mmCIF file of C-alpha atoms in Angstrom:
data_model
loop_
_atom_site.group_PDB
_atom_site.id
_atom_site.type_symbol
_atom_site.label_atom_id
_atom_site.label_comp_id
_atom_site.label_asym_id
_atom_site.label_seq_id
_atom_site.Cartn_x
_atom_site.Cartn_y
_atom_site.Cartn_z
ATOM 1 C CA MET A 1 -6.697 11.640 13.671
ATOM 2 C CA LEU A 2 -4.873 8.483 14.776
ATOM 3 C CA LEU A 3 -1.547 9.242 16.411
ATOM 4 C CA LEU A 4 1.176 6.767 17.251
ATOM 5 C CA THR A 5 2.991 8.468 20.126
ATOM 6 C CA LEU A 6 6.628 7.494 19.719
ATOM 7 C CA LYS A 7 10.036 9.106 19.971
ATOM 8 C CA GLY A 8 10.865 11.541 17.230
ATOM 9 C CA ILE A 9 9.215 14.451 15.486
ATOM 10 C CA SER A 10 5.682 13.733 14.351
ATOM 11 C CA SER A 11 4.474 15.088 11.043
ATOM 12 C CA ALA A 12 0.931 14.130 10.135
ATOM 13 C CA GLN A 13 0.601 12.768 6.610
ATOM 14 C CA THR A 14 -2.265 11.367 4.618
ATOM 15 C CA LEU A 15 -1.826 8.031 2.894
ATOM 16 C CA GLU A 16 -1.250 9.708 -0.469
ATOM 17 C CA GLU A 17 1.322 12.061 1.052
ATOM 18 C CA SER A 18 3.119 9.073 2.540
ATOM 19 C CA VAL A 19 3.188 7.373 -0.858
ATOM 20 C CA GLN A 20 4.630 10.547 -2.403
ATOM 21 C CA THR A 21 7.305 10.780 0.285
ATOM 22 C CA ALA A 22 8.308 7.167 -0.324
ATOM 23 C CA ALA A 23 8.600 7.816 -4.064
ATOM 24 C CA GLU A 24 10.723 10.936 -3.574
ATOM 25 C CA ASN A 25 13.093 9.283 -1.090
ATOM 26 C CA ASN A 26 13.510 5.809 -2.597
ATOM 27 C CA PRO A 27 17.016 5.428 -4.107
ATOM 28 C CA GLU A 28 16.111 2.354 -6.172
ATOM 29 C CA LEU A 29 13.236 4.200 -7.811
ATOM 30 C CA LYS A 30 15.470 7.183 -8.556
ATOM 31 C CA ALA A 31 18.041 4.868 -10.144
ATOM 32 C CA TYR A 32 15.458 3.283 -12.447
ATOM 33 C CA LEU A 33 14.141 6.716 -13.421
ATOM 34 C CA ASN A 34 17.637 7.961 -14.251
ATOM 35 C CA ASP A 35 18.279 4.811 -16.300
ATOM 36 C CA TYR A 36 15.131 5.490 -18.296
ATOM 37 C CA LEU A 37 15.957 9.161 -18.853
ATOM 38 C CA ALA A 38 19.471 8.259 -19.971
ATOM 39 C CA ALA A 39 18.099 5.671 -22.393
ATOM 40 C CA MET A 40 15.693 8.248 -23.827
ATOM 41 C CA GLU A 41 18.624 10.595 -24.447
ATOM 42 C CA GLN A 42 20.280 7.902 -26.541
ATOM 43 C CA VAL A 43 17.320 7.380 -28.924
ATOM 44 C CA PRO A 44 17.865 10.516 -31.089
ATOM 45 C CA GLN A 45 21.636 10.038 -30.963
ATOM 46 C CA VAL A 46 21.672 6.542 -32.472
ATOM 47 C CA GLY A 47 19.188 7.637 -35.140
ATOM 48 C CA ALA A 48 21.409 10.410 -36.431
ATOM 49 C CA LEU A 49 24.306 10.255 -38.891
ATOM 50 C CA PRO A 50 27.735 10.164 -37.290
ATOM 51 C CA ASP A 51 29.547 13.491 -37.091
ATOM 52 C CA PRO A 52 31.534 14.348 -40.261
ATOM 53 C CA GLU A 53 35.298 14.127 -39.980
ATOM 54 C CA LEU A 54 37.321 17.178 -41.044
ATOM 55 C CA THR A 55 41.068 16.846 -41.629
ATOM 56 C CA ILE A 56 43.403 19.719 -42.514
ATOM 57 C CA GLY A 57 47.040 19.341 -43.598
ATOM 58 C CA PHE A 58 49.615 22.107 -44.160
ATOM 59 C CA PHE A 59 52.674 21.724 -46.392
ATOM 60 C CA LEU A 60 56.025 23.073 -45.287
ATOM 61 C CA GLN A 61 56.757 23.795 -48.925
ATOM 62 C CA PRO A 62 54.061 24.651 -51.447
ATOM 63 C CA MET A 63 53.202 21.657 -53.653
ATOM 64 C CA ASP A 64 52.932 21.982 -57.397
ATOM 65 C CA ARG A 65 49.648 20.434 -58.535
ATOM 66 C CA PHE A 66 47.802 20.530 -61.846
ATOM 67 C CA ILE A 67 45.433 23.096 -60.338
ATOM 68 C CA GLY A 68 48.303 25.251 -59.184
ATOM 69 C CA ARG A 69 50.565 25.592 -56.178
ATOM 70 C CA GLN A 70 48.926 24.041 -53.074
ATOM 71 C CA GLN A 71 49.850 25.058 -49.526
ATOM 72 C CA ALA A 72 47.227 23.040 -47.590
ATOM 73 C CA ASP A 73 45.021 19.940 -47.915
ATOM 74 C CA VAL A 74 41.464 20.064 -46.494
ATOM 75 C CA ARG A 75 39.294 16.940 -46.481
ATOM 76 C CA LEU A 76 35.708 16.437 -45.199
ATOM 77 C CA MET A 77 34.449 12.864 -44.817
ATOM 78 C CA GLN A 78 30.932 11.699 -43.935
ATOM 79 C CA MET A 79 30.253 8.059 -43.027
ATOM 80 C CA PHE A 80 26.915 6.634 -44.155
ATOM 81 C CA PRO A 81 25.694 3.430 -42.463
ATOM 82 C CA TRP A 82 24.178 0.575 -44.445
ATOM 83 C CA PHE A 83 20.660 1.172 -45.765
ATOM 84 C CA GLY A 84 18.095 0.909 -42.935
ATOM 85 C CA MET A 85 20.702 0.589 -40.191
ATOM 86 C CA LEU A 86 19.825 3.938 -38.564
ATOM 87 C CA ARG A 87 16.176 2.918 -38.248
ATOM 88 C CA ILE A 88 17.133 -0.438 -36.741
ATOM 89 C CA ARG A 89 19.439 1.202 -34.205
ATOM 90 C CA LYS A 90 16.777 3.723 -33.266
ATOM 91 C CA ASP A 91 14.164 0.974 -32.801
ATOM 92 C CA GLU A 92 16.538 -0.987 -30.587
ATOM 93 C CA ALA A 93 17.284 2.098 -28.486
ATOM 94 C CA SER A 94 13.549 2.831 -28.154
ATOM 95 C CA LYS A 95 12.868 -0.724 -26.975
ATOM 96 C CA MET A 96 15.694 -0.477 -24.479
ATOM 97 C CA ALA A 97 14.237 2.768 -23.166
ATOM 98 C CA MET A 98 10.808 1.111 -22.920
ATOM 99 C CA ALA A 99 12.299 -1.794 -20.966
ATOM 100 C CA ARG A 100 13.859 0.609 -18.482
ATOM 101 C CA TYR A 101 10.618 2.550 -18.222
ATOM 102 C CA GLU A 102 8.751 -0.671 -17.433
ATOM 103 C CA ALA A 103 11.337 -1.517 -14.785
ATOM 104 C CA PHE A 104 10.755 1.936 -13.275
ATOM 105 C CA GLN A 105 6.980 1.467 -13.372
ATOM 106 C CA ASP A 106 7.159 -1.991 -11.792
ATOM 107 C CA THR A 107 9.364 -0.728 -8.986
ATOM 108 C CA LYS A 108 7.105 2.267 -8.382
ATOM 109 C CA ASN A 109 3.921 0.170 -8.316
ATOM 110 C CA ARG A 110 5.443 -2.357 -5.901
ATOM 111 C CA LEU A 111 6.672 0.431 -3.633
ATOM 112 C CA PHE A 112 3.270 2.108 -3.573
ATOM 113 C CA TYR A 113 1.596 -1.194 -2.691
ATOM 114 C CA GLN A 114 4.058 -1.868 0.138
ATOM 115 C CA VAL A 115 3.542 1.610 1.595
ATOM 116 C CA LYS A 116 -0.246 1.277 1.437
ATOM 117 C CA ARG A 117 -0.265 -2.217 2.898
ATOM 118 C CA THR A 118 1.959 -1.161 5.830
ATOM 119 C CA TRP A 119 -0.111 1.993 6.339
ATOM 120 C CA TYR A 120 -3.237 -0.192 6.508
ATOM 121 C CA ASP A 121 -1.549 -2.439 9.069
ATOM 122 C CA LEU A 122 -0.804 0.623 11.200
ATOM 123 C CA TYR A 123 -4.385 1.802 10.804
ATOM 124 C CA ARG A 124 -5.732 -1.626 11.800
ATOM 125 C CA LEU A 125 -3.518 -1.705 14.885
ATOM 126 C CA GLU A 126 -4.596 1.737 16.000
ATOM 127 C CA GLU A 127 -8.263 0.873 15.489
ATOM 128 C CA GLU A 128 -7.792 -2.334 17.489
ATOM 129 C CA ILE A 129 -6.231 -0.281 20.288
ATOM 130 C CA ASN A 130 -9.170 2.133 20.242
ATOM 131 C CA ILE A 131 -11.701 -0.709 20.287
ATOM 132 C CA ALA A 132 -9.864 -2.467 23.130
ATOM 133 C CA ARG A 133 -9.674 0.778 25.130
ATOM 134 C CA GLU A 134 -13.386 1.402 24.595
ATOM 135 C CA ASN A 135 -14.199 -2.179 25.607
ATOM 136 C CA LEU A 136 -12.075 -1.812 28.755
ATOM 137 C CA ASP A 137 -14.034 1.299 29.744
ATOM 138 C CA ILE A 138 -17.305 -0.588 29.267
ATOM 139 C CA LEU A 139 -16.085 -3.504 31.381
ATOM 140 C CA LYS A 140 -15.133 -1.106 34.170
ATOM 141 C CA THR A 141 -18.641 0.319 33.984
ATOM 142 C CA TYR A 142 -19.991 -3.228 34.341
ATOM 143 C CA GLU A 143 -17.684 -3.741 37.325
ATOM 144 C CA ARG A 144 -19.063 -0.679 39.079
ATOM 145 C CA LEU A 145 -22.606 -1.793 38.350
ATOM 146 C CA ALA A 146 -21.987 -5.320 39.662
ATOM 147 C CA LEU A 147 -20.198 -3.972 42.745
ATOM 148 C CA THR A 148 -23.074 -1.594 43.457
ATOM 149 C CA ARG A 149 -25.589 -4.464 43.248
ATOM 150 C CA PHE A 150 -23.434 -6.567 45.563
ATOM 151 C CA GLN A 151 -23.166 -3.753 48.116
ATOM 152 C CA ASN A 152 -26.889 -3.033 47.959
ATOM 153 C CA ALA A 153 -27.614 -6.693 48.712
ATOM 154 C CA GLY A 154 -26.689 -6.013 52.328
ATOM 155 C CA VAL A 155 -24.686 -7.801 55.002
ATOM 156 C CA GLY A 156 -26.207 -11.163 54.182
ATOM 157 C CA ALA A 157 -24.550 -11.229 50.775
ATOM 158 C CA GLY A 158 -21.384 -13.245 51.337
ATOM 159 C CA ALA A 159 -18.367 -13.836 49.126
ATOM 160 C CA GLY A 160 -20.147 -16.715 47.409
ATOM 161 C CA SER A 161 -23.254 -14.705 46.535
ATOM 162 C CA PRO A 162 -24.264 -14.216 42.866
ATOM 163 C CA GLY A 163 -23.438 -10.514 43.128
ATOM 164 C CA MET A 164 -19.862 -11.184 44.196
ATOM 165 C CA ARG A 165 -19.444 -13.779 41.467
ATOM 166 C CA ASP A 166 -20.491 -11.143 38.940
ATOM 167 C CA VAL A 167 -17.843 -8.775 40.298
ATOM 168 C CA LEU A 168 -15.132 -11.425 40.054
ATOM 169 C CA ARG A 169 -16.155 -12.451 36.533
ATOM 170 C CA VAL A 170 -15.957 -8.921 35.194
ATOM 171 C CA ARG A 171 -12.624 -8.339 36.937
ATOM 172 C CA ILE A 172 -11.219 -11.373 35.125
ATOM 173 C CA GLU A 173 -12.407 -9.873 31.840
ATOM 174 C CA ILE A 174 -10.854 -6.522 32.768
ATOM 175 C CA ARG A 175 -7.435 -8.055 33.445
ATOM 176 C CA ASP A 176 -7.546 -9.959 30.152
ATOM 177 C CA MET A 177 -8.454 -6.787 28.277
ATOM 178 C CA GLU A 178 -5.694 -4.788 29.983
ATOM 179 C CA ASN A 179 -3.197 -7.453 28.888
ATOM 180 C CA THR A 180 -4.544 -7.346 25.324
ATOM 181 C CA LEU A 181 -4.284 -3.564 25.238
ATOM 182 C CA ALA A 182 -0.666 -3.637 26.460
ATOM 183 C CA ARG A 183 0.242 -6.245 23.833
ATOM 184 C CA LEU A 184 -1.322 -4.171 21.056
ATOM 185 C CA ARG A 185 0.569 -1.072 22.129
ATOM 186 C CA ASP A 186 3.837 -3.005 22.085
ATOM 187 C CA SER A 187 3.118 -3.950 18.467
ATOM 188 C CA ARG A 188 3.426 -0.330 17.354
ATOM 189 C CA ILE A 189 7.237 -0.227 17.268
ATOM 190 C CA PRO A 190 7.974 -2.874 14.595
ATOM 191 C CA LEU A 191 5.224 -1.549 12.323
ATOM 192 C CA GLN A 192 6.454 2.021 12.733
ATOM 193 C CA THR A 193 9.991 0.887 11.899
ATOM 194 C CA GLU A 194 8.857 -0.899 8.740
ATOM 195 C CA PHE A 195 6.800 2.107 7.613
ATOM 196 C CA ASN A 196 9.641 4.574 8.175
ATOM 197 C CA GLN A 197 12.031 2.288 6.345
ATOM 198 C CA LEU A 198 9.754 2.302 3.302
ATOM 199 C CA LEU A 199 9.720 6.111 3.420
ATOM 200 C CA HIS A 200 13.532 6.193 3.903
ATOM 201 C CA ARG A 201 13.464 8.390 6.959
ATOM 202 C CA ASP A 202 14.557 8.045 10.592
ATOM 203 C CA LEU A 203 13.278 4.727 11.944
ATOM 204 C CA ASN A 204 12.157 6.394 15.203
ATOM 205 C CA HIS A 205 10.096 9.023 13.403
ATOM 206 C CA ALA A 206 6.663 9.252 15.042
ATOM 207 C CA VAL A 207 3.845 8.259 12.717
ATOM 208 C CA ALA A 208 0.564 10.161 12.570
ATOM 209 C CA LEU A 209 -2.256 8.781 10.437
ATOM 210 C CA THR A 210 -4.693 11.499 9.439
ATOM 211 C CA ASP A 211 -7.037 9.554 7.156
ATOM 212 C CA THR A 212 -10.232 7.827 8.258
ATOM 213 C CA LEU A 213 -11.006 4.748 6.179
ATOM 214 C CA ALA A 214 -14.565 3.881 5.307
ATOM 215 C CA PRO A 215 -15.595 0.672 3.522
ATOM 216 C CA ALA A 216 -14.459 0.789 -0.100
ATOM 217 C CA ASP A 217 -17.110 2.163 -2.443
ATOM 218 C CA LEU A 218 -18.765 -0.531 -4.558
ATOM 219 C CA SER A 219 -18.401 1.793 -7.548
ATOM 220 C CA VAL A 220 -14.737 0.808 -7.467
ATOM 221 C CA ARG A 221 -15.747 -2.746 -8.326
ATOM 222 C CA LEU A 222 -18.029 -1.547 -11.119
ATOM 223 C CA ALA A 223 -15.312 0.713 -12.513
ATOM 224 C CA LEU A 224 -12.875 -2.186 -12.518
ATOM 225 C CA LEU A 225 -15.281 -4.432 -14.385
ATOM 226 C CA ASP A 226 -16.012 -1.654 -16.858
ATOM 227 C CA SER A 227 -12.325 -1.089 -17.515
ATOM 228 C CA MET A 228 -11.903 -4.782 -18.182
ATOM 229 C CA THR A 229 -14.878 -4.796 -20.552
ATOM 230 C CA GLN A 230 -13.608 -1.792 -22.470
ATOM 231 C CA GLY A 231 -10.379 -3.670 -23.411
ATOM 232 C CA ASN A 232 -8.719 -4.361 -20.117
ATOM 233 C CA ALA A 233 -5.656 -1.983 -19.433
ATOM 234 C CA MET A 234 -4.005 -5.120 -18.043
ATOM 235 C CA GLN A 235 -3.771 -6.539 -21.549
ATOM 236 C CA LYS A 236 -1.893 -3.458 -22.777
ATOM 237 C CA GLU A 237 0.478 -3.600 -19.839
ATOM 238 C CA ALA A 238 1.090 -7.293 -20.453
ATOM 239 C CA GLU A 239 1.891 -6.593 -24.121
ATOM 240 C CA LEU A 240 4.365 -3.858 -23.192
ATOM 241 C CA LYS A 241 6.070 -6.119 -20.718
ATOM 242 C CA GLN A 242 6.263 -8.872 -23.302
ATOM 243 C CA GLN A 243 8.140 -6.493 -25.587
ATOM 244 C CA ALA A 244 10.362 -5.121 -22.853
ATOM 245 C CA VAL A 245 11.243 -8.315 -20.982
ATOM 246 C CA GLN A 246 11.634 -11.155 -23.458
ATOM 247 C CA ALA A 247 12.524 -13.706 -20.798
ATOM 248 C CA ARG A 248 8.984 -13.423 -19.397
ATOM 249 C CA LYS A 249 7.246 -13.304 -22.751
ATOM 250 C CA GLU A 250 5.364 -16.571 -22.326
ATOM 251 C CA ASN A 251 3.875 -16.139 -18.857
ATOM 252 C CA THR A 252 3.565 -12.420 -18.038
ATOM 253 C CA ALA A 253 -0.008 -12.061 -19.283
ATOM 254 C CA GLY A 254 -1.114 -15.258 -17.569
ATOM 255 C CA GLN A 255 0.430 -14.281 -14.240
ATOM 256 C CA LEU A 256 -1.198 -10.863 -14.337
ATOM 257 C CA ALA A 257 -4.575 -12.393 -15.152
ATOM 258 C CA VAL A 258 -4.354 -14.788 -12.194
ATOM 259 C CA GLN A 259 -3.268 -12.037 -9.799
ATOM 260 C CA TRP A 260 -6.010 -9.746 -11.070
ATOM 261 C CA ALA A 261 -8.706 -12.413 -10.608
ATOM 262 C CA THR A 262 -7.422 -13.242 -7.112
ATOM 263 C CA ALA A 263 -7.477 -9.584 -6.056
ATOM 264 C CA LEU A 264 -11.028 -9.191 -7.360
ATOM 265 C CA ARG A 265 -12.080 -12.283 -5.419
ATOM 266 C CA ASP A 266 -10.455 -10.881 -2.259
ATOM 267 C CA LEU A 267 -12.297 -7.593 -2.777
ATOM 268 C CA ASP A 268 -15.646 -9.376 -3.134
ATOM 269 C CA ASP A 269 -14.969 -11.506 -0.052
ATOM 270 C CA ALA A 270 -13.957 -8.503 2.067
ATOM 271 C CA THR A 271 -17.052 -6.576 0.940
ATOM 272 C CA GLN A 272 -19.345 -9.451 1.953
ATOM 273 C CA ARG A 273 -17.632 -9.739 5.342
ATOM 274 C CA THR A 274 -17.924 -5.990 5.874
ATOM 275 C CA ASP A 275 -21.692 -6.099 5.349
ATOM 276 C CA LEU A 276 -22.038 -9.206 7.559
ATOM 277 C CA TYR A 277 -20.038 -7.940 10.535
ATOM 278 C CA ARG A 278 -21.603 -4.494 10.461
ATOM 279 C CA GLY A 279 -25.075 -6.057 10.645
ATOM 280 C CA GLN A 280 -24.062 -8.586 13.312
ATOM 281 C CA ALA A 281 -22.496 -5.906 15.490
ATOM 282 C CA THR A 282 -25.704 -3.862 15.319
ATOM 283 C CA LEU A 283 -27.840 -6.843 16.382
ATOM 284 C CA VAL A 284 -25.528 -7.800 19.247
ATOM 285 C CA GLN A 285 -25.469 -4.204 20.493
ATOM 286 C CA GLN A 286 -29.272 -4.090 20.523
ATOM 287 C CA THR A 287 -29.449 -7.399 22.426
ATOM 288 C CA LEU A 288 -26.803 -6.208 24.871
ATOM 289 C CA ASN A 289 -28.769 -3.047 25.600
ATOM 290 C CA LEU A 290 -31.843 -5.128 26.460
ATOM 291 C CA LEU A 291 -29.860 -7.466 28.721
ATOM 292 C CA MET A 292 -28.235 -4.569 30.557
ATOM 293 C CA THR A 293 -31.639 -3.080 31.228
ATOM 294 C CA ALA A 294 -32.828 -6.432 32.618
ATOM 295 C CA TYR A 295 -29.695 -6.839 34.743
ATOM 296 C CA SER A 296 -30.108 -3.365 36.218
ATOM 297 C CA THR A 297 -33.572 -4.295 37.491
ATOM 298 C CA SER A 298 -33.324 -8.016 38.277
ATOM 299 C CA GLY A 299 -29.616 -8.778 38.538
ATOM 300 C CA GLN A 300 -29.929 -11.736 36.175
ATOM 301 C CA ASP A 301 -28.026 -12.885 33.092
ATOM 302 C CA PHE A 302 -24.796 -11.045 33.909
ATOM 303 C CA GLU A 303 -22.742 -13.888 32.449
ATOM 304 C CA GLU A 304 -24.688 -13.510 29.198
ATOM 305 C CA VAL A 305 -23.967 -9.780 29.268
ATOM 306 C CA LEU A 306 -20.225 -10.479 29.416
ATOM 307 C CA ARG A 307 -20.470 -13.093 26.678
ATOM 308 C CA LEU A 308 -22.284 -10.717 24.348
ATOM 309 C CA GLN A 309 -19.834 -7.926 25.150
ATOM 310 C CA GLN A 310 -17.003 -10.213 24.069
ATOM 311 C CA GLN A 311 -18.946 -11.142 20.924
ATOM 312 C CA LEU A 312 -19.490 -7.472 20.132
ATOM 313 C CA LEU A 313 -15.752 -6.847 20.513
ATOM 314 C CA ASP A 314 -15.036 -9.736 18.167
ATOM 315 C CA TYR A 315 -17.391 -8.393 15.493
ATOM 316 C CA LYS A 316 -15.897 -4.912 15.724
ATOM 317 C CA LEU A 317 -12.393 -6.299 15.231
ATOM 318 C CA LYS A 318 -13.549 -8.455 12.328
ATOM 319 C CA LEU A 319 -15.270 -5.442 10.777
ATOM 320 C CA ILE A 320 -12.150 -3.277 10.783
ATOM 321 C CA THR A 321 -10.147 -6.207 9.378
ATOM 322 C CA ALA A 322 -12.697 -6.649 6.567
ATOM 323 C CA VAL A 323 -12.579 -2.919 5.720
ATOM 324 C CA LEU A 324 -8.779 -2.962 5.618
ATOM 325 C CA ASP A 325 -8.849 -6.133 3.494
ATOM 326 C CA GLN A 326 -11.042 -4.243 1.023
ATOM 327 C CA HIS A 327 -8.530 -1.423 0.728
ATOM 328 C CA THR A 328 -5.606 -3.850 0.511
ATOM 329 C CA ALA A 329 -7.307 -5.680 -2.382
ATOM 330 C CA VAL A 330 -7.872 -2.359 -4.159
ATOM 331 C CA ALA A 331 -4.193 -1.488 -3.586
ATOM 332 C CA MET A 332 -3.202 -4.784 -5.208
ATOM 333 C CA LEU A 333 -5.413 -4.024 -8.215
ATOM 334 C CA GLU A 334 -3.831 -0.584 -8.450
ATOM 335 C CA MET A 335 -0.354 -2.136 -8.398
ATOM 336 C CA LEU A 336 -1.275 -4.550 -11.189
ATOM 337 C CA SER A 337 -2.957 -1.919 -13.366
ATOM 338 C CA GLY A 338 -0.663 1.011 -12.551
ATOM 339 C CA ASP A 339 -3.720 3.242 -12.068
ATOM 340 C CA ASP A 340 -5.504 4.848 -9.123
ATOM 341 C CA LEU A 341 -8.815 2.964 -9.046
ATOM 342 C CA MET A 342 -10.470 4.627 -6.045
ATOM 343 C CA ILE A 343 -13.416 6.843 -6.988
#
């Protein structure tokens, strides 16, 4: 579990639980939902005949009429609209309800995407902190090893000896890494604030991320392509929006198609980078192990050890970025389609 230790009460939530909390607490989303429900209530009302009007009159004195003496006058009147008018009114009310439903859906999908994207940013930051902390521990191990070699070299090893240069080099790397780690930790606060704002809760609420993200399953990509082949749910959504929002009738479908294609391209790119950086990190780690063995026995190539350690750190950071880019692209596709596409 990744825990951002901040002021406030921490309540661990999965990503899906966070999305649910945001939906339950968002006032704009509630307003759109209430608008839709109110519009739905109006559909049967406008399709029904108006209420009949009943009027009753009493005479102070009985009236002589041809049917006899009359003491009261009772009239019942029913208004009938023009032929077909009830159907037209009901259709208009249904379209208005659909427009408000689409507004609700759009707001919900955008909110879910924002929550997921911010959650992924928090996850990336915490992974970067973990990687930096792990790298700092390794550098300190290198420092002890270099210092031990320098001390074992004896009295003749002066400050300008190769062993001492190795100690100084690794200490420079350690100070840089400590500065990086402090900067990453300082980055927690603004991200936490943004996330809590999306969930409409106290901005100082501590955030605990309980999920562990793996690279997105390639079956997601296949499922997306299959859904497009089977008639592309995006087309149906575009048609509904064309009916509901006339002002965007000409370009809604085209905009969705472009956004969909861009998100698919981003998913493909992130998947390729994930495979590349995972393989590169493995190769660098193997090379680093060999160099460390050689340095332990001969004291050579310490500068190359530090260079490869920095390269390994770079690949690890790029790998977590690629994995998060995968999930962000999937989140965009989910926002556009309105469906949960993860398998």
